[in-house]
């Protein structure tokens, strides 16, 4: 996270201010503005300007207005976007520190701050001159009554974890091999407070985790399987909630080679599902969520090496089921299937998997939503859809009708790894369902996980999508717990 946040017990006449205000209430203005400035502000409000910059002798005051929406989700999103939008003003005037004041009865302070913090994210690791590229805003101070200590701690945990997920996705494969990813996970776990155990090549071979082993055949870099656990003393759940994330650190398509433009050039992001679950575990530990969580991250890269698996091969999975390979670019589901079967050993209460799994999902809804499907009951689906609305990482449910299982039948094995030319996102989910025996949901984040252009506070390249969604869902999970 690139921005320091602290509480301002007081502020000085030279401190730059951002004041969140309503269009129709100017009762607060005399404490900050001259009569002429007040008149100018009221004129701007009548014209429904979104923000007004008022330079003073030793500081700048920015008054921020945000139009209300009748829909709560849109109202919160408007506040986040306004928080991101104001960064352009701060950058233009090279303002490095501001005090954020709440003088609005309606504008959502927490969401506005979240938009500022996420919008100010940068990944500058590989620039020679990082200082010249760095956004000027370094410090945000808040009125002491604006957010409670717990609310601020939780927000900072989520933002920091989302930025960590973005960092992981933005790392090039030349740095982030499967082994390096497991080392990064160990470091994150040490800092945040969750446990990490890493299975390496010999462990994976001994367990006969066949899907993961097959995908790695073309790579010179060994695979890993990371097991993350957060278990505080008191937990709401007797059985763990498990998170599974696809960790393909780079995907060429294997022998079914991808084209480079608009495909392979973005494939360092094929481990975004892994980044999502790692970020979620980090946020849960930092915020001390009272839940027992386990995350599984199978990781490798998919390359057309001389020993690579090829279309026509049959792979024996960790579960013992056999899979006919029709396309080596449908590799992510092989890793996830092994991890979903491995998840059974913990007798989970619920399993949620995240993956940039199919181009079909991205084509279906673009970057505006996450496609999901699964076997858990309607109440869980309703809760996670509500969380999607709350954080504006919206969900679209796709069906898992039995007819889609027919698409995966093979003449020589238990099933195929590809369902056909239509409904590719659904058949990928139907493939994964074969390896589950517990309440389960699958989230295909191929659309919103990696963006060619920034979308307000959703950064260009890795977005960290899913971390905020999962945290909101987990925070509210079993709210009747005493």
JSON list of N, CA and C in Angstrom, two decimals, residues 210-211 214 309-327 330 333-334 337-338 408 410 412-418 431 434-435:
[
{"chain": "A", "resi": 210, "resn": "UNK", "atom": "N", "xyz": [-1.79, -35.97, -9.95]},
{"chain": "A", "resi": 210, "resn": "UNK", "atom": "CA", "xyz": [-1.54, -36.19, -11.37]},
{"chain": "A", "resi": 210, "resn": "UNK", "atom": "C", "xyz": [-1.79, -35.01, -12.28]},
{"chain": "A", "resi": 211, "resn": "UNK", "atom": "N", "xyz": [-2.83, -34.20, -12.02]},
{"chain": "A", "resi": 211, "resn": "UNK", "atom": "CA", "xyz": [-3.10, -33.06, -12.87]},
{"chain": "A", "resi": 211, "resn": "UNK", "atom": "C", "xyz": [-2.00, -32.03, -12.80]},
{"chain": "A", "resi": 214, "resn": "UNK", "atom": "N", "xyz": [1.15, -33.33, -14.49]},
{"chain": "A", "resi": 214, "resn": "UNK", "atom": "CA", "xyz": [1.07, -33.36, -15.96]},
{"chain": "A", "resi": 214, "resn": "UNK", "atom": "C", "xyz": [1.33, -31.98, -16.55]},
{"chain": "A", "resi": 309, "resn": "UNK", "atom": "N", "xyz": [2.97, -32.59, -21.76]},
{"chain": "A", "resi": 309, "resn": "UNK", "atom": "CA", "xyz": [1.81, -33.40, -22.09]},
{"chain": "A", "resi": 309, "resn": "UNK", "atom": "C", "xyz": [1.17, -32.83, -23.35]},
{"chain": "A", "resi": 310, "resn": "UNK", "atom": "N", "xyz": [0.48, -33.67, -24.10]},
{"chain": "A", "resi": 310, "resn": "UNK", "atom": "CA", "xyz": [-0.03, -33.28, -25.41]},
{"chain": "A", "resi": 310, "resn": "UNK", "atom": "C", "xyz": [-1.50, -33.69, -25.55]},
{"chain": "A", "resi": 311, "resn": "UNK", "atom": "N", "xyz": [-2.23, -33.07, -26.49]},
{"chain": "A", "resi": 311, "resn": "UNK", "atom": "CA", "xyz": [-3.59, -33.50, -26.76]},
{"chain": "A", "resi": 311, "resn": "UNK", "atom": "C", "xyz": [-3.62, -34.98, -27.15]},
{"chain": "A", "resi": 312, "resn": "UNK", "atom": "N", "xyz": [-4.52, -35.71, -26.56]},
{"chain": "A", "resi": 312, "resn": "UNK", "atom": "CA", "xyz": [-4.61, -37.15, -26.76]},
{"chain": "A", "resi": 312, "resn": "UNK", "atom": "C", "xyz": [-4.10, -37.96, -25.59]},
{"chain": "A", "resi": 313, "resn": "UNK", "atom": "N", "xyz": [-3.30, -37.32, -24.72]},
{"chain": "A", "resi": 313, "resn": "UNK", "atom": "CA", "xyz": [-2.83, -38.00, -23.53]},
{"chain": "A", "resi": 313, "resn": "UNK", "atom": "C", "xyz": [-3.98, -38.28, -22.57]},
{"chain": "A", "resi": 314, "resn": "UNK", "atom": "N", "xyz": [-3.77, -39.25, -21.70]},
{"chain": "A", "resi": 314, "resn": "UNK", "atom": "CA", "xyz": [-4.70, -39.52, -20.61]},
{"chain": "A", "resi": 314, "resn": "UNK", "atom": "C", "xyz": [-3.93, -39.34, -19.30]},
{"chain": "A", "resi": 315, "resn": "UNK", "atom": "N", "xyz": [-4.49, -38.53, -18.43]},
{"chain": "A", "resi": 315, "resn": "UNK", "atom": "CA", "xyz": [-3.87, -38.19, -17.15]},
{"chain": "A", "resi": 315, "resn": "UNK", "atom": "C", "xyz": [-4.68, -38.81, -16.01]},
{"chain": "A", "resi": 316, "resn": "UNK", "atom": "N", "xyz": [-3.98, -39.45, -15.08]},
{"chain": "A", "resi": 316, "resn": "UNK", "atom": "CA", "xyz": [-4.64, -39.96, -13.88]},
{"chain": "A", "resi": 316, "resn": "UNK", "atom": "C", "xyz": [-4.53, -38.91, -12.78]},
{"chain": "A", "resi": 317, "resn": "UNK", "atom": "N", "xyz": [-5.68, -38.42, -12.35]},
{"chain": "A", "resi": 317, "resn": "UNK", "atom": "CA", "xyz": [-5.73, -37.34, -11.39]},
{"chain": "A", "resi": 317, "resn": "UNK", "atom": "C", "xyz": [-5.46, -37.84, -9.97]},
{"chain": "A", "resi": 318, "resn": "UNK", "atom": "N", "xyz": [-5.30, -36.91, -9.04]},
{"chain": "A", "resi": 318, "resn": "UNK", "atom": "CA", "xyz": [-5.08, -37.24, -7.64]},
{"chain": "A", "resi": 318, "resn": "UNK", "atom": "C", "xyz": [-6.23, -38.07, -7.09]},
{"chain": "A", "resi": 319, "resn": "UNK", "atom": "N", "xyz": [-7.44, -37.83, -7.58]},
{"chain": "A", "resi": 319, "resn": "UNK", "atom": "CA", "xyz": [-8.62, -38.57, -7.13]},
{"chain": "A", "resi": 319, "resn": "UNK", "atom": "C", "xyz": [-8.65, -40.01, -7.64]},
{"chain": "A", "resi": 320, "resn": "UNK", "atom": "N", "xyz": [-7.83, -40.30, -8.66]},
{"chain": "A", "resi": 320, "resn": "UNK", "atom": "CA", "xyz": [-7.88, -41.60, -9.33]},
{"chain": "A", "resi": 320, "resn": "UNK", "atom": "C", "xyz": [-8.66, -41.57, -10.63]},
{"chain": "A", "resi": 321, "resn": "UNK", "atom": "N", "xyz": [-9.47, -40.54, -10.84]},
{"chain": "A", "resi": 321, "resn": "UNK", "atom": "CA", "xyz": [-10.20, -40.41, -12.10]},
{"chain": "A", "resi": 321, "resn": "UNK", "atom": "C", "xyz": [-9.23, -40.13, -13.24]},
{"chain": "A", "resi": 322, "resn": "UNK", "atom": "N", "xyz": [-9.58, -40.61, -14.43]},
{"chain": "A", "resi": 322, "resn": "UNK", "atom": "CA", "xyz": [-8.74, -40.38, -15.60]},
{"chain": "A", "resi": 322, "resn": "UNK", "atom": "C", "xyz": [-9.35, -39.31, -16.50]},
{"chain": "A", "resi": 323, "resn": "UNK", "atom": "N", "xyz": [-8.48, -38.52, -17.11]},
{"chain": "A", "resi": 323, "resn": "UNK", "atom": "CA", "xyz": [-8.92, -37.39, -17.94]},
{"chain": "A", "resi": 323, "resn": "UNK", "atom": "C", "xyz": [-8.22, -37.46, -19.29]},
{"chain": "A", "resi": 324, "resn": "UNK", "atom": "N", "xyz": [-9.01, -37.47, -20.36]},
{"chain": "A", "resi": 324, "resn": "UNK", "atom": "CA", "xyz": [-8.46, -37.37, -21.71]},
{"chain": "A", "resi": 324, "resn": "UNK", "atom": "C", "xyz": [-8.18, -35.89, -22.00]},
{"chain": "A", "resi": 325, "resn": "UNK", "atom": "N", "xyz": [-6.97, -35.60, -22.42]},
{"chain": "A", "resi": 325, "resn": "UNK", "atom": "CA", "xyz": [-6.58, -34.23, -22.71]},
{"chain": "A", "resi": 325, "resn": "UNK", "atom": "C", "xyz": [-6.90, -33.92, -24.17]},
{"chain": "A", "resi": 326, "resn": "UNK", "atom": "N", "xyz": [-7.77, -32.96, -24.38]},
{"chain": "A", "resi": 326, "resn": "UNK", "atom": "CA", "xyz": [-8.07, -32.52, -25.74]},
{"chain": "A", "resi": 326, "resn": "UNK", "atom": "C", "xyz": [-7.36, -31.21, -26.07]},
{"chain": "A", "resi": 327, "resn": "UNK", "atom": "N", "xyz": [-7.04, -30.44, -25.04]},
{"chain": "A", "resi": 327, "resn": "UNK", "atom": "CA", "xyz": [-6.39, -29.15, -25.25]},
{"chain": "A", "resi": 327, "resn": "UNK", "atom": "C", "xyz": [-5.54, -28.85, -24.02]},
{"chain": "A", "resi": 330, "resn": "UNK", "atom": "N", "xyz": [-6.33, -25.95, -21.56]},
{"chain": "A", "resi": 330, "resn": "UNK", "atom": "CA", "xyz": [-7.34, -26.11, -20.52]},
{"chain": "A", "resi": 330, "resn": "UNK", "atom": "C", "xyz": [-6.69, -26.78, -19.32]},
{"chain": "A", "resi": 333, "resn": "UNK", "atom": "N", "xyz": [-7.99, -26.16, -14.91]},
{"chain": "A", "resi": 333, "resn": "UNK", "atom": "CA", "xyz": [-8.96, -27.04, -14.28]},
{"chain": "A", "resi": 333, "resn": "UNK", "atom": "C", "xyz": [-8.32, -28.33, -13.76]},
{"chain": "A", "resi": 334, "resn": "UNK", "atom": "N", "xyz": [-7.19, -28.73, -14.35]},
{"chain": "A", "resi": 334, "resn": "UNK", "atom": "CA", "xyz": [-6.48, -29.91, -13.85]},
{"chain": "A", "resi": 334, "resn": "UNK", "atom": "C", "xyz": [-5.88, -29.62, -12.48]},
{"chain": "A", "resi": 337, "resn": "UNK", "atom": "N", "xyz": [-8.80, -29.22, -9.97]},
{"chain": "A", "resi": 337, "resn": "UNK", "atom": "CA", "xyz": [-9.45, -30.50, -9.68]},
{"chain": "A", "resi": 337, "resn": "UNK", "atom": "C", "xyz": [-8.66, -31.28, -8.63]},
{"chain": "A", "resi": 338, "resn": "UNK", "atom": "N", "xyz": [-7.34, -31.30, -8.76]},
{"chain": "A", "resi": 338, "resn": "UNK", "atom": "CA", "xyz": [-6.51, -31.96, -7.76]},
{"chain": "A", "resi": 338, "resn": "UNK", "atom": "C", "xyz": [-6.65, -31.30, -6.40]},
{"chain": "A", "resi": 408, "resn": "UNK", "atom": "N", "xyz": [-18.71, -33.63, -21.47]},
{"chain": "A", "resi": 408, "resn": "UNK", "atom": "CA", "xyz": [-17.39, -34.00, -20.97]},
{"chain": "A", "resi": 408, "resn": "UNK", "atom": "C", "xyz": [-17.13, -35.50, -21.05]},
{"chain": "A", "resi": 410, "resn": "UNK", "atom": "N", "xyz": [-15.90, -38.97, -22.38]},
{"chain": "A", "resi": 410, "resn": "UNK", "atom": "CA", "xyz": [-14.80, -39.40, -23.24]},
{"chain": "A", "resi": 410, "resn": "UNK", "atom": "C", "xyz": [-14.99, -40.86, -23.63]},
{"chain": "A", "resi": 412, "resn": "UNK", "atom": "N", "xyz": [-12.40, -42.85, -24.05]},
{"chain": "A", "resi": 412, "resn": "UNK", "atom": "CA", "xyz": [-11.27, -43.65, -23.55]},
{"chain": "A", "resi": 412, "resn": "UNK", "atom": "C", "xyz": [-10.92, -43.34, -22.09]},
{"chain": "A", "resi": 413, "resn": "UNK", "atom": "N", "xyz": [-11.61, -42.40, -21.44]},
{"chain": "A", "resi": 413, "resn": "UNK", "atom": "CA", "xyz": [-11.29, -42.05, -20.05]},
{"chain": "A", "resi": 413, "resn": "UNK", "atom": "C", "xyz": [-12.57, -41.65, -19.33]},
{"chain": "A", "resi": 414, "resn": "UNK", "atom": "N", "xyz": [-12.44, -41.35, -18.04]},
{"chain": "A", "resi": 414, "resn": "UNK", "atom": "CA", "xyz": [-13.61, -41.00, -17.24]},
{"chain": "A", "resi": 414, "resn": "UNK", "atom": "C", "xyz": [-14.25, -39.70, -17.71]},
{"chain": "A", "resi": 415, "resn": "UNK", "atom": "N", "xyz": [-13.44, -38.78, -18.17]},
{"chain": "A", "resi": 415, "resn": "UNK", "atom": "CA", "xyz": [-13.98, -37.52, -18.72]},
{"chain": "A", "resi": 415, "resn": "UNK", "atom": "C", "xyz": [-12.91, -36.81, -19.52]},
{"chain": "A", "resi": 416, "resn": "UNK", "atom": "N", "xyz": [-13.33, -35.79, -20.29]},
{"chain": "A", "resi": 416, "resn": "UNK", "atom": "CA", "xyz": [-12.42, -34.99, -21.09]},
{"chain": "A", "resi": 416, "resn": "UNK", "atom": "C", "xyz": [-12.15, -33.67, -20.37]},
{"chain": "A", "resi": 417, "resn": "UNK", "atom": "N", "xyz": [-11.05, -33.02, -20.73]},
{"chain": "A", "resi": 417, "resn": "UNK", "atom": "CA", "xyz": [-10.77, -31.73, -20.09]},
{"chain": "A", "resi": 417, "resn": "UNK", "atom": "C", "xyz": [-11.34, -30.55, -20.86]},
{"chain": "A", "resi": 418, "resn": "UNK", "atom": "N", "xyz": [-12.11, -30.84, -21.90]},
{"chain": "A", "resi": 418, "resn": "UNK", "atom": "CA", "xyz": [-12.70, -29.77, -22.70]},
{"chain": "A", "resi": 418, "resn": "UNK", "atom": "C", "xyz": [-14.10, -30.20, -23.13]},
{"chain": "A", "resi": 431, "resn": "UNK", "atom": "N", "xyz": [-16.70, -29.74, -15.04]},
{"chain": "A", "resi": 431, "resn": "UNK", "atom": "CA", "xyz": [-15.52, -30.58, -14.87]},
{"chain": "A", "resi": 431, "resn": "UNK", "atom": "C", "xyz": [-15.07, -30.55, -13.40]},
{"chain": "A", "resi": 434, "resn": "UNK", "atom": "N", "xyz": [-17.03, -32.58, -10.69]},
{"chain": "A", "resi": 434, "resn": "UNK", "atom": "CA", "xyz": [-16.75, -34.02, -10.62]},
{"chain": "A", "resi": 434, "resn": "UNK", "atom": "C", "xyz": [-15.85, -34.35, -9.44]},
{"chain": "A", "resi": 435, "resn": "UNK", "atom": "N", "xyz": [-15.03, -33.39, -9.01]},
{"chain": "A", "resi": 435, "resn": "UNK", "atom": "CA", "xyz": [-14.03, -33.66, -7.98]},
{"chain": "A", "resi": 435, "resn": "UNK", "atom": "C", "xyz": [-14.44, -33.14, -6.61]}
]
